[in-house]
Amino acid sequence: MKRLIVTVIGGGSSYTPELVDGFIRRADELPLAEIRLVDIPAGREKLAIVGALAKRMVDRAGLDVKVVLTMDRREALTGADFVVTQLRVGGLAARVQDERFPLKYNVLGQETTGPGGLANALRTIPVMLDICNDIEELCPESWLINFANPAGLITEAILKYSSVKCLGLCNVPINMIMTVAKLLAVDRQDVAIDFVGLNHLVWGRKVSCQGRDVTDEILEKLADGAALTMNNIPDLKWDGDFLRALGMLPCPYHRYYYMTDRLLAEELAAIAPGGPGTRAEQVQAVEAKLFELYRDETLTEKPKELEKRGGAYYSEAAVSLISAIYNDKNEIHTVNTANAGAISCLAADNVVEINCLVGRNGAVPMALGPLPTEIAGLVHQVKAYEILAVEAGVRGDVAKALLALIAHPLVPSVTVAKELLRELLEINKDYLPQFTAK
């Protein structure tokens, strides 16, 4: 049996122990030879700390798996079977800017959507396409599992502008499944959700438990105040009348669209004097504590505190997806991939977040027909933004970037969009070669 090589780009991330833990748990079905952790020179210290912990975890598990630490991406990609990208261009400092600068214009600041999400995407697209150039040359048969945010938009850029076999992955769907299982006091395997939408804009069209439709039951629990959120999103309670009218399970990120005024007020209060700061600033504090824990040479497993970072079930989602491809399981996973006609009112090359049958040939989207009217307008609007954002990010096209912001439902006007774009390009100029070259 061929032993696998997995290359993790962004290997110095605080999430890496979560990923390594997932490979350890599935060692019986994924025969790894090497885990190659790659980072850039600025991440050298973090890579050394995380890499040492990864080696201790593998040793404790008694696995014959080599953990390689390197700054040489091309060397790490050579011969890889799977590539996992979990990078953030500009690091958390750039995320702080993404979350802060829109607030000057009374627009929500968020790392994956709206103006902050566009800034993140424009920084990330050229880096990801450069990585894809290397993959095409050095490991063209490998699968790229992309976690880099905004995951759906980045996956769309990769599928449109490279030949790399790529699936985008997010931990929101698996978090929703886990939450529903807890609300019903059942095992997660008993729960199935028919997901439809885009990354961070996905709905559960139907929720089933042991084959029984429990959608209304779950919506009532949420209406009564049950929590369905993630660490990086305030737990604002859903309006019961809205949930019953919608008839579908919203994801935690829908609060940015359905509760925009309340989220904006929360964010403005957070950056006021005496406030806790943006989510990115809170994460910086969490990461500092995590890396202190990681430095402990007696630590041989991922610490409980990692859950506060916001990547719950990341390893379960990623490693189970890799196993489904490698072992040709033909099982259902929720991934970001080309629509290919599954949602009849969207173009075939639009990347959607949807349930797919996953095996050695990748993901086959499960046909859904047209979008329900209740969500179609919002999906089309955000997809238009994503298409324009990809074109702007690939070509360094200022006009497309402006149109992307104007198309986004969180941006109130052309005037505000122009101001947002001016500041976005200025504060990110060191990371936007596709624009500054012009």
JSON list of N, CA, C and O in Angstrom, two decimals, residues 364-385:
[
{"chain": "A", "resi": 364, "resn": "VAL", "atom": "N", "xyz": [-19.07, 14.95, -6.45]},
{"chain": "A", "resi": 364, "resn": "VAL", "atom": "CA", "xyz": [-20.19, 15.05, -7.40]},
{"chain": "A", "resi": 364, "resn": "VAL", "atom": "C", "xyz": [-21.35, 15.71, -6.66]},
{"chain": "A", "resi": 364, "resn": "VAL", "atom": "O", "xyz": [-21.94, 15.11, -5.76]},
{"chain": "A", "resi": 365, "resn": "PRO", "atom": "N", "xyz": [-21.68, 16.96, -7.02]},
{"chain": "A", "resi": 365, "resn": "PRO", "atom": "CA", "xyz": [-22.78, 17.65, -6.32]},
{"chain": "A", "resi": 365, "resn": "PRO", "atom": "C", "xyz": [-24.10, 16.93, -6.48]},
{"chain": "A", "resi": 365, "resn": "PRO", "atom": "O", "xyz": [-24.40, 16.38, -7.55]},
{"chain": "A", "resi": 366, "resn": "MET", "atom": "N", "xyz": [-24.88, 16.95, -5.42]},
{"chain": "A", "resi": 366, "resn": "MET", "atom": "CA", "xyz": [-26.19, 16.30, -5.44]},
{"chain": "A", "resi": 366, "resn": "MET", "atom": "C", "xyz": [-27.23, 17.29, -5.95]},
{"chain": "A", "resi": 366, "resn": "MET", "atom": "O", "xyz": [-27.35, 18.41, -5.44]},
{"chain": "A", "resi": 367, "resn": "ALA", "atom": "N", "xyz": [-27.96, 16.90, -6.97]},
{"chain": "A", "resi": 367, "resn": "ALA", "atom": "CA", "xyz": [-28.89, 17.81, -7.66]},
{"chain": "A", "resi": 367, "resn": "ALA", "atom": "C", "xyz": [-29.96, 18.32, -6.70]},
{"chain": "A", "resi": 367, "resn": "ALA", "atom": "O", "xyz": [-30.55, 17.56, -5.93]},
{"chain": "A", "resi": 368, "resn": "LEU", "atom": "N", "xyz": [-30.22, 19.64, -6.78]},
{"chain": "A", "resi": 368, "resn": "LEU", "atom": "CA", "xyz": [-31.20, 20.28, -5.89]},
{"chain": "A", "resi": 368, "resn": "LEU", "atom": "C", "xyz": [-32.29, 21.01, -6.64]},
{"chain": "A", "resi": 368, "resn": "LEU", "atom": "O", "xyz": [-33.30, 21.40, -6.06]},
{"chain": "A", "resi": 369, "resn": "GLY", "atom": "N", "xyz": [-32.09, 21.27, -7.93]},
{"chain": "A", "resi": 369, "resn": "GLY", "atom": "CA", "xyz": [-33.07, 22.06, -8.67]},
{"chain": "A", "resi": 369, "resn": "GLY", "atom": "C", "xyz": [-32.89, 23.54, -8.38]},
{"chain": "A", "resi": 369, "resn": "GLY", "atom": "O", "xyz": [-31.81, 23.99, -8.00]},
{"chain": "A", "resi": 370, "resn": "PRO", "atom": "N", "xyz": [-33.94, 24.34, -8.53]},
{"chain": "A", "resi": 370, "resn": "PRO", "atom": "CA", "xyz": [-33.81, 25.79, -8.28]},
{"chain": "A", "resi": 370, "resn": "PRO", "atom": "C", "xyz": [-33.71, 26.10, -6.79]},
{"chain": "A", "resi": 370, "resn": "PRO", "atom": "O", "xyz": [-34.12, 25.29, -5.95]},
{"chain": "A", "resi": 371, "resn": "LEU", "atom": "N", "xyz": [-33.18, 27.26, -6.49]},
{"chain": "A", "resi": 371, "resn": "LEU", "atom": "CA", "xyz": [-33.13, 27.72, -5.11]},
{"chain": "A", "resi": 371, "resn": "LEU", "atom": "C", "xyz": [-34.53, 28.11, -4.64]},
{"chain": "A", "resi": 371, "resn": "LEU", "atom": "O", "xyz": [-35.32, 28.66, -5.42]},
{"chain": "A", "resi": 372, "resn": "PRO", "atom": "N", "xyz": [-34.85, 27.86, -3.37]},
{"chain": "A", "resi": 372, "resn": "PRO", "atom": "CA", "xyz": [-36.11, 28.37, -2.84]},
{"chain": "A", "resi": 372, "resn": "PRO", "atom": "C", "xyz": [-36.15, 29.90, -2.97]},
{"chain": "A", "resi": 372, "resn": "PRO", "atom": "O", "xyz": [-35.15, 30.57, -2.78]},
{"chain": "A", "resi": 373, "resn": "THR", "atom": "N", "xyz": [-37.32, 30.42, -3.29]},
{"chain": "A", "resi": 373, "resn": "THR", "atom": "CA", "xyz": [-37.47, 31.87, -3.46]},
{"chain": "A", "resi": 373, "resn": "THR", "atom": "C", "xyz": [-37.00, 32.64, -2.24]},
{"chain": "A", "resi": 373, "resn": "THR", "atom": "O", "xyz": [-36.45, 33.74, -2.35]},
{"chain": "A", "resi": 374, "resn": "GLU", "atom": "N", "xyz": [-37.19, 32.06, -1.06]},
{"chain": "A", "resi": 374, "resn": "GLU", "atom": "CA", "xyz": [-36.86, 32.75, 0.19]},
{"chain": "A", "resi": 374, "resn": "GLU", "atom": "C", "xyz": [-35.38, 33.12, 0.29]},
{"chain": "A", "resi": 374, "resn": "GLU", "atom": "O", "xyz": [-35.01, 34.05, 1.02]},
{"chain": "A", "resi": 375, "resn": "ILE", "atom": "N", "xyz": [-34.52, 32.40, -0.41]},
{"chain": "A", "resi": 375, "resn": "ILE", "atom": "CA", "xyz": [-33.08, 32.65, -0.29]},
{"chain": "A", "resi": 375, "resn": "ILE", "atom": "C", "xyz": [-32.42, 32.99, -1.63]},
{"chain": "A", "resi": 375, "resn": "ILE", "atom": "O", "xyz": [-31.25, 33.38, -1.66]},
{"chain": "A", "resi": 376, "resn": "ALA", "atom": "N", "xyz": [-33.16, 32.86, -2.72]},
{"chain": "A", "resi": 376, "resn": "ALA", "atom": "CA", "xyz": [-32.56, 32.99, -4.05]},
{"chain": "A", "resi": 376, "resn": "ALA", "atom": "C", "xyz": [-31.94, 34.37, -4.26]},
{"chain": "A", "resi": 376, "resn": "ALA", "atom": "O", "xyz": [-30.83, 34.50, -4.81]},
{"chain": "A", "resi": 377, "resn": "GLY", "atom": "N", "xyz": [-32.65, 35.42, -3.86]},
{"chain": "A", "resi": 377, "resn": "GLY", "atom": "CA", "xyz": [-32.16, 36.77, -4.10]},
{"chain": "A", "resi": 377, "resn": "GLY", "atom": "C", "xyz": [-30.83, 37.04, -3.41]},
{"chain": "A", "resi": 377, "resn": "GLY", "atom": "O", "xyz": [-29.89, 37.59, -4.02]},
{"chain": "A", "resi": 378, "resn": "LEU", "atom": "N", "xyz": [-30.70, 36.63, -2.15]},
{"chain": "A", "resi": 378, "resn": "LEU", "atom": "CA", "xyz": [-29.46, 36.86, -1.41]},
{"chain": "A", "resi": 378, "resn": "LEU", "atom": "C", "xyz": [-28.31, 36.05, -1.99]},
{"chain": "A", "resi": 378, "resn": "LEU", "atom": "O", "xyz": [-27.18, 36.55, -2.12]},
{"chain": "A", "resi": 379, "resn": "VAL", "atom": "N", "xyz": [-28.58, 34.80, -2.38]},
{"chain": "A", "resi": 379, "resn": "VAL", "atom": "CA", "xyz": [-27.53, 33.97, -2.98]},
{"chain": "A", "resi": 379, "resn": "VAL", "atom": "C", "xyz": [-27.03, 34.59, -4.28]},
{"chain": "A", "resi": 379, "resn": "VAL", "atom": "O", "xyz": [-25.82, 34.70, -4.51]},
{"chain": "A", "resi": 380, "resn": "HIS", "atom": "N", "xyz": [-27.95, 35.02, -5.14]},
{"chain": "A", "resi": 380, "resn": "HIS", "atom": "CA", "xyz": [-27.54, 35.62, -6.40]},
{"chain": "A", "resi": 380, "resn": "HIS", "atom": "C", "xyz": [-26.73, 36.90, -6.18]},
{"chain": "A", "resi": 380, "resn": "HIS", "atom": "O", "xyz": [-25.75, 37.15, -6.90]},
{"chain": "A", "resi": 381, "resn": "GLN", "atom": "N", "xyz": [-27.13, 37.69, -5.22]},
{"chain": "A", "resi": 381, "resn": "GLN", "atom": "CA", "xyz": [-26.42, 38.95, -4.96]},
{"chain": "A", "resi": 381, "resn": "GLN", "atom": "C", "xyz": [-25.00, 38.68, -4.47]},
{"chain": "A", "resi": 381, "resn": "GLN", "atom": "O", "xyz": [-24.03, 39.28, -4.95]},
{"chain": "A", "resi": 382, "resn": "VAL", "atom": "N", "xyz": [-24.85, 37.77, -3.53]},
{"chain": "A", "resi": 382, "resn": "VAL", "atom": "CA", "xyz": [-23.52, 37.47, -3.00]},
{"chain": "A", "resi": 382, "resn": "VAL", "atom": "C", "xyz": [-22.67, 36.74, -4.05]},
{"chain": "A", "resi": 382, "resn": "VAL", "atom": "O", "xyz": [-21.46, 36.97, -4.15]},
{"chain": "A", "resi": 383, "resn": "LYS", "atom": "N", "xyz": [-23.29, 35.89, -4.85]},
{"chain": "A", "resi": 383, "resn": "LYS", "atom": "CA", "xyz": [-22.52, 35.23, -5.91]},
{"chain": "A", "resi": 383, "resn": "LYS", "atom": "C", "xyz": [-22.03, 36.24, -6.93]},
{"chain": "A", "resi": 383, "resn": "LYS", "atom": "O", "xyz": [-20.90, 36.13, -7.44]},
{"chain": "A", "resi": 384, "resn": "ALA", "atom": "N", "xyz": [-22.84, 37.25, -7.27]},
{"chain": "A", "resi": 384, "resn": "ALA", "atom": "CA", "xyz": [-22.38, 38.30, -8.18]},
{"chain": "A", "resi": 384, "resn": "ALA", "atom": "C", "xyz": [-21.16, 39.00, -7.59]},
{"chain": "A", "resi": 384, "resn": "ALA", "atom": "O", "xyz": [-20.18, 39.27, -8.31]},
{"chain": "A", "resi": 385, "resn": "TYR", "atom": "N", "xyz": [-21.21, 39.30, -6.30]},
{"chain": "A", "resi": 385, "resn": "TYR", "atom": "CA", "xyz": [-20.05, 39.90, -5.62]},
{"chain": "A", "resi": 385, "resn": "TYR", "atom": "C", "xyz": [-18.83, 38.99, -5.75]},
{"chain": "A", "resi": 385, "resn": "TYR", "atom": "O", "xyz": [-17.73, 39.45, -6.08]}
]
